[in-house]
PDB file of C-alpha atoms in Angstrom:
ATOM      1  CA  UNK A 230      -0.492   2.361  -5.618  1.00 94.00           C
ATOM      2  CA  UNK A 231       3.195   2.749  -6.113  1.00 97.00           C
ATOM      3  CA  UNK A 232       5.389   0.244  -4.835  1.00 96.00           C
ATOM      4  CA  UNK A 233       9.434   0.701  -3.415  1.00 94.00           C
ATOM      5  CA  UNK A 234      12.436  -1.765  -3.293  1.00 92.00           C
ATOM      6  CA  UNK A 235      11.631  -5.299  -1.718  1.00 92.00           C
ATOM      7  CA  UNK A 236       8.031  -4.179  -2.594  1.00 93.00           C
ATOM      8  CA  UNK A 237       8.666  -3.965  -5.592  1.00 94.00           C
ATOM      9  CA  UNK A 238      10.598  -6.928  -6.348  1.00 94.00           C
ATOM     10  CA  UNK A 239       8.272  -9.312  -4.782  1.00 94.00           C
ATOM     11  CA  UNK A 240       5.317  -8.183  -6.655  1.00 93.00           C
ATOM     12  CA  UNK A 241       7.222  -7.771  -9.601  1.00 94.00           C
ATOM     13  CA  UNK A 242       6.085  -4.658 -10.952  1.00 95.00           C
ATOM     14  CA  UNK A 243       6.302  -0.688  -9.817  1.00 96.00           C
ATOM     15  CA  UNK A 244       2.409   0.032  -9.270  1.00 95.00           C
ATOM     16  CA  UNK A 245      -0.342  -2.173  -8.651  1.00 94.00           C
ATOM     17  CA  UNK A 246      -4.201  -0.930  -8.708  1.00 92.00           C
ATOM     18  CA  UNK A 247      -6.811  -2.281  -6.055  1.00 88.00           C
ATOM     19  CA  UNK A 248     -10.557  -2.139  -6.119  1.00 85.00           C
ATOM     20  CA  UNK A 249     -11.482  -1.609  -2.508  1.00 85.00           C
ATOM     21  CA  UNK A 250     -14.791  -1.120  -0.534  1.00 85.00           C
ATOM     22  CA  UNK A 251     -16.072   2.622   0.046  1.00 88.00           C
ATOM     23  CA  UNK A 252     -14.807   3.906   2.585  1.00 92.00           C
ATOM     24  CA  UNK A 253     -12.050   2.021   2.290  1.00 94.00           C
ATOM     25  CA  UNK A 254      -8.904   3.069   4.593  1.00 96.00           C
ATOM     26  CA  UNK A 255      -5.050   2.000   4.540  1.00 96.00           C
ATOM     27  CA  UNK A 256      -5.947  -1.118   6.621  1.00 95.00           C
ATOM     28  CA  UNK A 257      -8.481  -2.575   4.019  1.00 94.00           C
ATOM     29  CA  UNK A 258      -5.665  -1.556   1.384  1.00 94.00           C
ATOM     30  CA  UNK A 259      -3.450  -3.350   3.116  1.00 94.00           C
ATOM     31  CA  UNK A 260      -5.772  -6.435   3.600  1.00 94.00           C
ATOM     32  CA  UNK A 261      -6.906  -6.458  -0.047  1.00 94.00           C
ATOM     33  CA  UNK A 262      -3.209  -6.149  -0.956  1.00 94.00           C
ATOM     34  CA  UNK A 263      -2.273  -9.439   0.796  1.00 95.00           C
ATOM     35  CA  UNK A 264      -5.285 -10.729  -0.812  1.00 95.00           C
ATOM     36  CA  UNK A 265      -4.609  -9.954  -4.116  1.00 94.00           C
ATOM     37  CA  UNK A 266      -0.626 -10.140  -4.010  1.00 95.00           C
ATOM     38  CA  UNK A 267       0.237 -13.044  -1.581  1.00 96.00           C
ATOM     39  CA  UNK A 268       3.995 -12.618  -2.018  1.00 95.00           C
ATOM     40  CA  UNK A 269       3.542  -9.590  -0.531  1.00 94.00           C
ATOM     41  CA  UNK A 270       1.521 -10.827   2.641  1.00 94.00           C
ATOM     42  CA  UNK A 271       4.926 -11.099   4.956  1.00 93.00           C
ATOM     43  CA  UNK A 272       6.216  -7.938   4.396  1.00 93.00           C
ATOM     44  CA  UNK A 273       2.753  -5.898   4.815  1.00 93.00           C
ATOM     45  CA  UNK A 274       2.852  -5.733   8.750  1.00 92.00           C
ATOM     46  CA  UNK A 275       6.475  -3.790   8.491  1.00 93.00           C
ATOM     47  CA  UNK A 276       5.586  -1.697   5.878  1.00 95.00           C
ATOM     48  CA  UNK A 277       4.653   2.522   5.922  1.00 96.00           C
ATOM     49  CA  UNK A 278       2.037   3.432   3.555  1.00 97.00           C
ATOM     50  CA  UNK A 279       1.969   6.837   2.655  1.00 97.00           C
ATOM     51  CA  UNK A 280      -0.958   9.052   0.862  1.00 98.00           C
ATOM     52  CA  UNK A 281      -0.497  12.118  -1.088  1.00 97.00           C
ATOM     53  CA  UNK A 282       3.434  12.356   0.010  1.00 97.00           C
ATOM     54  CA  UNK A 283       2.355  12.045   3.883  1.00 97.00           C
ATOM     55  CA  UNK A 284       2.631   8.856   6.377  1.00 97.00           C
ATOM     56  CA  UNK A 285      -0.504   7.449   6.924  1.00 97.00           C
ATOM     57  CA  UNK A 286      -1.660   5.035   9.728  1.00 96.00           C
ATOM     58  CA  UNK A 287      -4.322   2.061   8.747  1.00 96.00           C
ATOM     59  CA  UNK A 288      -7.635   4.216   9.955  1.00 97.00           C
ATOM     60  CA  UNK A 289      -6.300   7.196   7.299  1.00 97.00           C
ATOM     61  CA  UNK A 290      -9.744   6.966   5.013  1.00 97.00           C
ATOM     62  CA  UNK A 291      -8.845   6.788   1.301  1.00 95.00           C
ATOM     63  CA  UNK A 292     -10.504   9.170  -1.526  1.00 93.00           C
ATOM     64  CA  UNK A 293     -10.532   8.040  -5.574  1.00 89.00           C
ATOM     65  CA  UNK A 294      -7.884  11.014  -6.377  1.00 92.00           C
ATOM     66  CA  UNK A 295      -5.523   9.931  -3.371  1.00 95.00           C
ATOM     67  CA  UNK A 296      -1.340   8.882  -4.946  1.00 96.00           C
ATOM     68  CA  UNK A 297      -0.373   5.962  -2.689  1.00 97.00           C
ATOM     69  CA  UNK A 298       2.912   4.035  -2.014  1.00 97.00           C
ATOM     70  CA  UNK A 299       3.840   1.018  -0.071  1.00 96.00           C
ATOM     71  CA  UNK A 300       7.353   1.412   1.834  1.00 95.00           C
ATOM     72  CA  UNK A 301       9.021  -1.310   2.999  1.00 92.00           C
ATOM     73  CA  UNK A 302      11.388  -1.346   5.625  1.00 85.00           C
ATOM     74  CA  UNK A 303      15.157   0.107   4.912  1.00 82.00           C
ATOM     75  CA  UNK A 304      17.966  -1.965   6.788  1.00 72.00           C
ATOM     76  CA  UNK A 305      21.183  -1.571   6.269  1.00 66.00           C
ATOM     77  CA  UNK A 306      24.319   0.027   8.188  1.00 61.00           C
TER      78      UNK A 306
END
């Protein structure tokens, strides 16, 4: 999974890899990332995941092949 920006930063590296249960969907990803990445845990809730270049919501079921990236919220003016 790639990560972006504050995502980045707090887990200190660009992509992280995750063994999850089959199937496993964007909601278990995100579970199993708060798990595994705790520094990431408060920032999870606000953040888009997208799969294969498209938004994805946490039922989205996740195949082996799938590119994935954690987006964290933008602010700014």
């Amino acid at each position: 999974m790639k990560l972006f920006a504050l995502t980045q930063d707090l887990a200190g590296c660009e992509e992280v890899s995750l063994e999850v249960e089959k199937p496993a969907t964007i909601g278990m990803l995100r579970e199993t990332l708060a798990k595994e990445l705790p520094a990431l845990a408060p920032v999870l809730a606000s953040c888009a995941f997208a799969v294969n270049n498209e938004y994805a919501g946490n039922q989205r079921v996740l195949e082996a092949s799938d590119e994935i990236a954690c987006l964290p919220p933008v602010s700014g003016g």
